[in-house]
Amino acid sequence: MASPRPAVLVARQAPAAVLARLHAEFDVDLNEPDVVLPRPELLQRLQGKLACMITGSERIDAELLDACPELRFVSTVSVGFNHIDVPACTARGVVVTNTPDVLTESTADFGFALMMAAARRMSEGERMLRDGRWQRWSWDLLAGADVHGATLGILGMGRIGQAIARRGHHGFGMPVIYHNRSRLDAATEAAVGARYVSQDELFAEADHLILVLPYSPAVHHLVGAQQLALMKPTATLTNVARGGIVDENALVAALRAGRPGAAALDVFEGEPQVNPALLTLPNTVLTPHIASATIKTRTAMAALAVDNLLALVSGRPPLTALNPEVIERQT
Ligand code: 8YV
């Protein structure tokens, strides 16, 4: 008798052609309606599953792992993994994979676009026009801040940070300054045209500051009243990382006080809920966590998540494991 196929929960929809490859090896339990599974249903649907393919909306923690002892592989369709307790997975021999690299350029494009939208007041302009409030040309109508030649600040200089730096340096002639846990080597700094500064200098000197650092409890509300007060009144703050990095109430107060001049946010602390005060401010550009959302990139992310699961189930090393030590321990 053939041994039963391993079972996988696909917690959110993904392109059918990508999922077809999963169907070839696994019994797939797909969350067809694509609504975020309430926690009890997630736990229930994970029973008897060897693997799960999740997104940022599913939280994998010790409690869940203990309730789902057969779970061995967690494949998240995201580069960020703050929704997964990786040490708890490692301790229980659960392999975790994510989807780095494939989203770098699309996310950098979007971060740059958001920053430009805030600097050049595009959302304000569009809202004015659509609301029928555009009456005449005037020399300072929605006059904003230049992007070209302005100082680009980047907090978190990983793959996406470097891709944003390249855009600013090579495309827009921007002096680039950055702060990161560890300084880049000189060759990489030269290639992206970036100069290392302290965190306080970054906030004080940047004309346009973009947050691209990974979220962890250590950086919770890192951007609060104190940091924001260092920013120039003409500066913009863009966040394509995680909402929890910014103290949103402090940001609202800072934007009301005019320092920084504008903010562009793709991520929010309680998303999909958005702090209502942010919605009422004219100097915000707000988007629903779509920085990686191009068809090509989202398909590549799903494909990488599937490739990781197919490798794991066939005993091959996954392409992008977050805790490869679990596999090394087993071999
Ligand atoms: C995802 C992201 O869209 O990859 C990440 O970390 O934030 C986004 O690209 C989101 O996490 C869905 O999984």
Short mmCIF file of C-alpha atoms and ligand atoms in Angstrom, two decimals:
data_model
loop_
_atom_site.label_atom_id
_atom_site.label_comp_id
_atom_site.label_asym_id
_atom_site.label_seq_id
_atom_site.Cartn_x
_atom_site.Cartn_y
_atom_site.Cartn_z
CA MET A 1 0.00 0.00 0.00
CA ALA A 2 1.36 3.41 -0.96
CA SER A 3 2.30 5.54 2.02
CA PRO A 4 -0.07 8.49 2.53
CA ARG A 5 1.03 11.77 1.01
CA PRO A 6 2.16 14.49 3.40
CA ALA A 7 -0.41 17.15 4.15
CA VAL A 8 0.06 20.90 3.85
CA LEU A 9 -2.17 23.77 4.88
CA VAL A 10 -2.03 26.67 2.44
CA ALA A 11 -3.32 29.40 4.72
CA ARG A 12 -3.86 32.05 2.02
CA GLN A 13 -4.47 31.93 -1.71
CA ALA A 14 -1.58 31.85 -4.17
CA PRO A 15 -1.42 31.59 -7.99
CA ALA A 16 -3.01 28.31 -9.14
CA ALA A 17 -0.07 27.42 -11.39
CA VAL A 18 2.28 27.68 -8.44
CA LEU A 19 0.00 25.67 -6.17
CA ALA A 20 -0.28 22.97 -8.85
CA ARG A 21 3.32 21.99 -8.09
CA LEU A 22 2.39 21.59 -4.45
CA HIS A 23 -0.58 19.39 -5.36
CA ALA A 24 1.84 17.03 -7.12
CA GLU A 25 3.55 16.12 -3.83
CA PHE A 26 1.18 17.04 -1.02
CA ASP A 27 -2.42 16.69 0.02
CA VAL A 28 -3.28 20.35 -0.07
CA ASP A 29 -5.79 21.96 2.28
CA LEU A 30 -6.27 25.36 0.67
CA ASN A 31 -8.02 28.23 2.41
CA GLU A 32 -10.15 28.81 -0.66
CA PRO A 33 -12.07 31.93 0.56
CA ASP A 34 -8.71 33.58 1.41
CA VAL A 35 -9.99 35.27 4.56
CA VAL A 36 -7.54 35.29 7.47
CA LEU A 37 -8.28 32.10 9.43
CA PRO A 38 -9.37 32.83 12.99
CA ARG A 39 -6.84 31.37 15.41
CA PRO A 40 -9.01 28.38 16.53
CA GLU A 41 -9.64 27.43 12.89
CA LEU A 42 -5.95 27.80 12.05
CA LEU A 43 -5.07 25.43 14.91
CA GLN A 44 -7.76 22.99 13.87
CA ARG A 45 -6.79 22.98 10.19
CA LEU A 46 -3.14 22.44 11.11
CA GLN A 47 -3.94 19.16 12.86
CA GLY A 48 -2.21 16.30 11.06
CA LYS A 49 -0.34 18.68 8.73
CA LEU A 50 3.37 18.17 8.12
CA ALA A 51 3.72 21.60 6.56
CA CYS A 52 2.09 24.97 6.21
CA MET A 53 2.46 27.80 3.74
CA ILE A 54 1.56 31.04 5.45
CA THR A 55 1.79 34.80 5.08
CA GLY A 56 2.30 37.66 7.50
CA SER A 57 -1.28 37.24 8.70
CA GLU A 58 -0.72 33.90 10.46
CA ARG A 59 1.14 33.91 13.78
CA ILE A 60 3.31 30.88 14.50
CA ASP A 61 4.29 30.73 18.17
CA ALA A 62 5.11 28.18 20.86
CA GLU A 63 1.46 27.71 21.78
CA LEU A 64 0.56 26.87 18.19
CA LEU A 65 3.53 24.55 17.75
CA ASP A 66 2.64 22.66 20.92
CA ALA A 67 -0.93 22.31 19.74
CA CYS A 68 0.22 21.01 16.32
CA PRO A 69 2.96 18.49 17.11
CA GLU A 70 3.02 17.00 13.61
CA LEU A 71 3.96 20.31 11.99
CA ARG A 72 7.55 20.15 10.72
CA PHE A 73 7.86 22.78 7.97
CA VAL A 74 6.69 26.39 8.02
CA SER A 75 7.07 28.26 4.74
CA THR A 76 6.15 31.93 4.85
CA VAL A 77 5.43 33.93 1.72
CA SER A 78 7.25 36.98 3.06
CA VAL A 79 10.77 38.13 3.71
CA GLY A 80 9.79 39.45 7.15
CA PHE A 81 9.32 36.79 9.79
CA ASN A 82 8.34 38.72 12.90
CA HIS A 83 5.06 36.74 12.90
CA ILE A 84 7.04 33.54 13.52
CA ASP A 85 8.79 32.60 16.75
CA VAL A 86 11.82 31.10 15.00
CA PRO A 87 13.65 30.04 18.21
CA ALA A 88 10.50 28.18 19.34
CA CYS A 89 10.41 26.43 15.93
CA THR A 90 14.10 25.58 16.15
CA ALA A 91 13.68 24.17 19.66
CA ARG A 92 10.96 21.85 18.36
CA GLY A 93 12.79 20.82 15.18
CA VAL A 94 10.48 22.80 12.89
CA VAL A 95 12.16 24.20 9.76
CA VAL A 96 11.18 27.75 8.81
CA THR A 97 11.72 29.28 5.38
CA ASN A 98 10.98 32.78 4.02
CA THR A 99 11.18 34.51 0.62
CA PRO A 100 14.12 36.93 0.49
CA ASP A 101 15.67 38.44 -2.68
CA VAL A 102 12.73 37.88 -5.04
CA LEU A 103 10.92 40.95 -3.66
CA THR A 104 13.90 43.26 -3.17
CA GLU A 105 13.62 45.37 -6.33
CA SER A 106 9.81 45.66 -6.34
CA THR A 107 9.80 46.70 -2.69
CA ALA A 108 12.58 49.21 -3.33
CA ASP A 109 10.62 50.63 -6.29
CA PHE A 110 7.59 51.09 -4.10
CA GLY A 111 9.50 52.60 -1.19
CA PHE A 112 11.04 55.10 -3.55
CA ALA A 113 7.66 55.85 -5.13
CA LEU A 114 6.05 56.41 -1.73
CA MET A 115 8.85 58.72 -0.70
CA MET A 116 8.44 60.69 -3.91
CA ALA A 117 4.67 60.85 -3.44
CA ALA A 118 5.13 62.35 0.03
CA ALA A 119 7.86 64.76 -1.07
CA ARG A 120 5.89 66.01 -4.08
CA ARG A 121 2.50 65.91 -2.30
CA MET A 122 0.92 63.66 -4.92
CA SER A 123 -1.82 62.23 -2.68
CA GLU A 124 -2.79 65.69 -1.46
CA GLY A 125 -2.97 66.84 -5.06
CA GLU A 126 -5.08 63.92 -6.16
CA ARG A 127 -7.46 64.30 -3.22
CA MET A 128 -7.83 68.01 -3.98
CA LEU A 129 -8.54 67.35 -7.64
CA ARG A 130 -11.00 64.51 -7.06
CA ASP A 131 -12.83 66.51 -4.38
CA GLY A 132 -13.33 69.38 -6.83
CA ARG A 133 -11.18 71.73 -4.72
CA TRP A 134 -8.73 72.65 -7.53
CA GLN A 135 -9.69 76.13 -8.60
CA ARG A 136 -6.65 77.75 -10.16
CA TRP A 137 -2.92 77.50 -10.71
CA SER A 138 -0.79 79.33 -8.19
CA TRP A 139 2.97 79.43 -7.87
CA ASP A 140 3.06 77.56 -4.55
CA LEU A 141 0.08 75.25 -5.07
CA LEU A 142 1.12 72.06 -3.28
CA ALA A 143 4.75 73.05 -3.59
CA GLY A 144 6.77 70.30 -1.98
CA ALA A 145 10.37 69.22 -1.50
CA ASP A 146 12.76 68.15 -4.24
CA VAL A 147 13.88 64.55 -4.39
CA HIS A 148 16.81 64.84 -6.81
CA GLY A 149 19.91 66.06 -5.05
CA ALA A 150 18.29 65.84 -1.60
CA THR A 151 19.83 63.72 1.15
CA LEU A 152 18.33 60.24 1.24
CA GLY A 153 18.40 58.57 4.67
CA ILE A 154 17.97 54.83 5.05
CA LEU A 155 17.44 53.07 8.36
CA GLY A 156 18.21 49.36 7.90
CA MET A 157 20.72 48.71 5.14
CA GLY A 158 19.89 45.15 4.11
CA ARG A 159 19.03 44.05 0.59
CA ILE A 160 16.04 46.39 0.21
CA GLY A 161 17.87 49.31 1.82
CA GLN A 162 20.75 48.89 -0.60
CA ALA A 163 18.38 48.68 -3.56
CA ILE A 164 16.78 51.97 -2.47
CA ALA A 165 20.22 53.53 -1.99
CA ARG A 166 21.19 52.54 -5.55
CA ARG A 167 18.08 54.24 -6.91
CA GLY A 168 18.80 57.44 -5.00
CA HIS A 169 22.52 57.52 -5.72
CA HIS A 170 22.60 56.48 -9.37
CA GLY A 171 19.20 57.71 -10.51
CA PHE A 172 18.56 60.90 -8.56
CA GLY A 173 22.01 62.16 -7.60
CA MET A 174 21.17 61.97 -3.92
CA PRO A 175 23.79 61.90 -1.21
CA VAL A 176 22.84 58.74 0.74
CA ILE A 177 23.32 58.33 4.48
CA TYR A 178 22.36 55.22 6.44
CA HIS A 179 22.33 53.60 9.83
CA ASN A 180 22.29 49.87 10.41
CA ARG A 181 23.11 47.42 13.20
CA SER A 182 26.36 46.67 11.40
CA ARG A 183 28.23 48.89 9.00
CA LEU A 184 28.57 47.74 5.38
CA ASP A 185 32.04 46.99 4.04
CA ALA A 186 33.71 49.84 2.17
CA ALA A 187 33.17 48.29 -1.27
CA THR A 188 29.42 47.90 -0.73
CA GLU A 189 29.17 51.43 0.68
CA ALA A 190 30.92 52.74 -2.42
CA ALA A 191 28.73 50.69 -4.79
CA VAL A 192 25.52 52.13 -3.35
CA GLY A 193 27.05 55.55 -2.63
CA ALA A 194 26.10 55.47 1.04
CA ARG A 195 27.78 57.01 4.10
CA TYR A 196 27.37 55.50 7.56
CA VAL A 197 26.08 57.86 10.27
CA SER A 198 24.73 57.50 13.81
CA GLN A 199 20.99 57.05 14.21
CA ASP A 200 20.54 60.57 15.54
CA GLU A 201 22.53 62.03 12.64
CA LEU A 202 20.37 60.06 10.24
CA PHE A 203 17.16 61.55 11.60
CA ALA A 204 18.62 65.06 11.76
CA GLU A 205 20.31 65.16 8.34
CA ALA A 206 17.99 63.20 6.04
CA ASP A 207 15.73 65.13 3.70
CA HIS A 208 13.87 61.91 2.97
CA LEU A 209 14.16 59.07 5.45
CA ILE A 210 13.04 55.54 4.56
CA LEU A 211 12.61 52.76 7.14
CA VAL A 212 13.52 49.30 5.86
CA LEU A 213 14.80 47.55 8.96
CA PRO A 214 13.36 44.20 10.07
CA TYR A 215 10.94 44.33 12.99
CA SER A 216 11.80 42.75 16.31
CA PRO A 217 10.71 43.70 19.84
CA ALA A 218 14.07 45.50 20.17
CA VAL A 219 12.99 48.09 17.58
CA HIS A 220 9.40 48.46 18.77
CA HIS A 221 8.49 52.19 18.58
CA LEU A 222 12.10 53.00 17.76
CA VAL A 223 10.75 55.98 15.86
CA GLY A 224 9.05 57.99 18.59
CA ALA A 225 8.73 61.60 19.69
CA GLN A 226 12.42 61.99 20.44
CA GLN A 227 13.64 60.78 17.03
CA LEU A 228 10.92 62.61 15.12
CA ALA A 229 11.82 65.88 16.85
CA LEU A 230 15.27 65.62 15.29
CA MET A 231 13.85 65.67 11.76
CA LYS A 232 13.76 68.71 9.52
CA PRO A 233 10.36 70.40 9.04
CA THR A 234 10.77 69.83 5.29
CA ALA A 235 11.71 66.16 5.66
CA THR A 236 9.60 63.14 4.78
CA LEU A 237 9.42 59.80 6.61
CA THR A 238 8.56 56.64 4.66
CA ASN A 239 7.90 53.23 6.23
CA VAL A 240 7.89 50.04 4.14
CA ALA A 241 9.15 47.84 6.98
CA ARG A 242 6.69 47.10 9.79
CA GLY A 243 4.17 49.35 11.51
CA GLY A 244 5.41 48.55 15.01
CA ILE A 245 8.70 50.35 14.38
CA VAL A 246 6.88 53.70 14.47
CA ASP A 247 4.96 55.06 17.46
CA GLU A 248 1.95 56.17 15.41
CA ASN A 249 0.54 58.48 18.07
CA ALA A 250 3.90 60.25 18.29
CA LEU A 251 3.99 60.45 14.49
CA VAL A 252 0.53 61.99 14.37
CA ALA A 253 1.58 64.62 16.92
CA ALA A 254 4.82 65.27 15.02
CA LEU A 255 3.05 65.64 11.67
CA ARG A 256 0.55 68.02 13.24
CA ALA A 257 3.46 70.05 14.58
CA GLY A 258 5.03 70.00 11.11
CA ARG A 259 8.21 68.02 11.85
CA PRO A 260 8.62 65.96 9.73
CA GLY A 261 6.72 67.65 6.93
CA ALA A 262 5.07 64.49 5.60
CA ALA A 263 4.91 60.73 6.06
CA ALA A 264 4.32 57.87 3.64
CA LEU A 265 3.26 54.62 5.22
CA ASP A 266 2.66 51.21 3.68
CA VAL A 267 2.58 49.39 7.02
CA PHE A 268 0.65 50.01 10.23
CA GLU A 269 0.84 48.73 13.74
CA GLY A 270 -2.69 47.33 13.89
CA GLU A 271 -3.15 46.64 10.16
CA PRO A 272 -5.53 46.29 8.46
CA GLN A 273 -6.84 48.79 11.03
CA VAL A 274 -5.31 52.22 10.56
CA ASN A 275 -4.94 54.81 13.31
CA PRO A 276 -7.87 57.14 12.42
CA ALA A 277 -5.81 60.26 13.09
CA LEU A 278 -3.45 59.32 10.26
CA LEU A 279 -6.42 59.28 7.88
CA THR A 280 -7.37 62.84 8.72
CA LEU A 281 -3.92 64.36 8.21
CA PRO A 282 -3.34 66.02 4.82
CA ASN A 283 0.41 65.33 4.87
CA THR A 284 0.24 61.53 4.80
CA VAL A 285 0.40 59.08 1.93
CA LEU A 286 -1.15 55.79 3.04
CA THR A 287 -1.15 52.46 1.19
CA PRO A 288 -2.36 48.99 2.27
CA HIS A 289 0.88 46.98 2.67
CA ILE A 290 1.49 46.55 -1.05
CA ALA A 291 5.20 47.29 -1.43
CA SER A 292 5.93 43.83 -2.87
CA ALA A 293 2.69 43.66 -4.82
CA THR A 294 3.50 43.20 -8.47
CA ILE A 295 2.14 40.11 -10.20
CA LYS A 296 5.65 39.00 -11.09
CA THR A 297 7.06 39.44 -7.60
CA ARG A 298 4.11 37.98 -5.71
CA THR A 299 4.23 34.96 -8.05
CA ALA A 300 7.97 34.60 -7.46
CA MET A 301 7.41 34.79 -3.69
CA ALA A 302 4.77 32.03 -3.80
CA ALA A 303 6.98 29.95 -6.10
CA LEU A 304 9.92 30.22 -3.71
CA ALA A 305 7.70 29.25 -0.77
CA VAL A 306 6.55 26.19 -2.73
CA ASP A 307 10.11 25.32 -3.83
CA ASN A 308 11.15 25.35 -0.18
CA LEU A 309 8.37 22.93 0.77
CA LEU A 310 9.07 20.62 -2.19
CA ALA A 311 12.76 20.51 -1.24
CA LEU A 312 11.98 19.77 2.39
CA VAL A 313 9.53 17.00 1.64
CA SER A 314 11.97 15.29 -0.69
CA GLY A 315 14.85 15.52 1.80
CA ARG A 316 16.75 18.21 -0.11
CA PRO A 317 17.95 21.35 1.67
CA PRO A 318 15.49 24.23 1.33
CA LEU A 319 16.64 27.27 -0.62
CA THR A 320 16.06 29.89 2.03
CA ALA A 321 15.85 28.41 5.53
CA LEU A 322 15.84 30.74 8.53
CA ASN A 323 17.00 27.97 10.86
CA PRO A 324 19.14 25.61 8.73
CA GLU A 325 20.60 24.24 11.96
CA VAL A 326 17.42 22.19 12.37
CA ILE A 327 18.23 20.29 9.16
CA GLU A 328 21.93 19.99 9.99
CA ARG A 329 20.96 18.50 13.36
CA GLN A 330 18.85 15.85 11.64
CA THR A 331 21.46 14.77 9.08
C1 8YV B 1 4.21 40.60 2.17
C2 8YV B 1 6.11 41.71 3.42
O1 8YV B 1 3.30 41.04 1.24
O2 8YV B 1 7.61 40.09 2.62
C3 8YV B 1 7.26 40.78 3.56
O3 8YV B 1 7.84 40.73 4.67
O4 8YV B 1 5.87 42.50 4.26
C4 8YV B 1 5.26 41.66 2.20
O5 8YV B 1 6.04 41.49 1.08
C5 8YV B 1 3.48 40.27 3.43
O6 8YV B 1 4.31 40.01 4.49
C6 8YV B 1 2.57 39.06 3.18
O7 8YV B 1 3.13 37.87 3.59
#
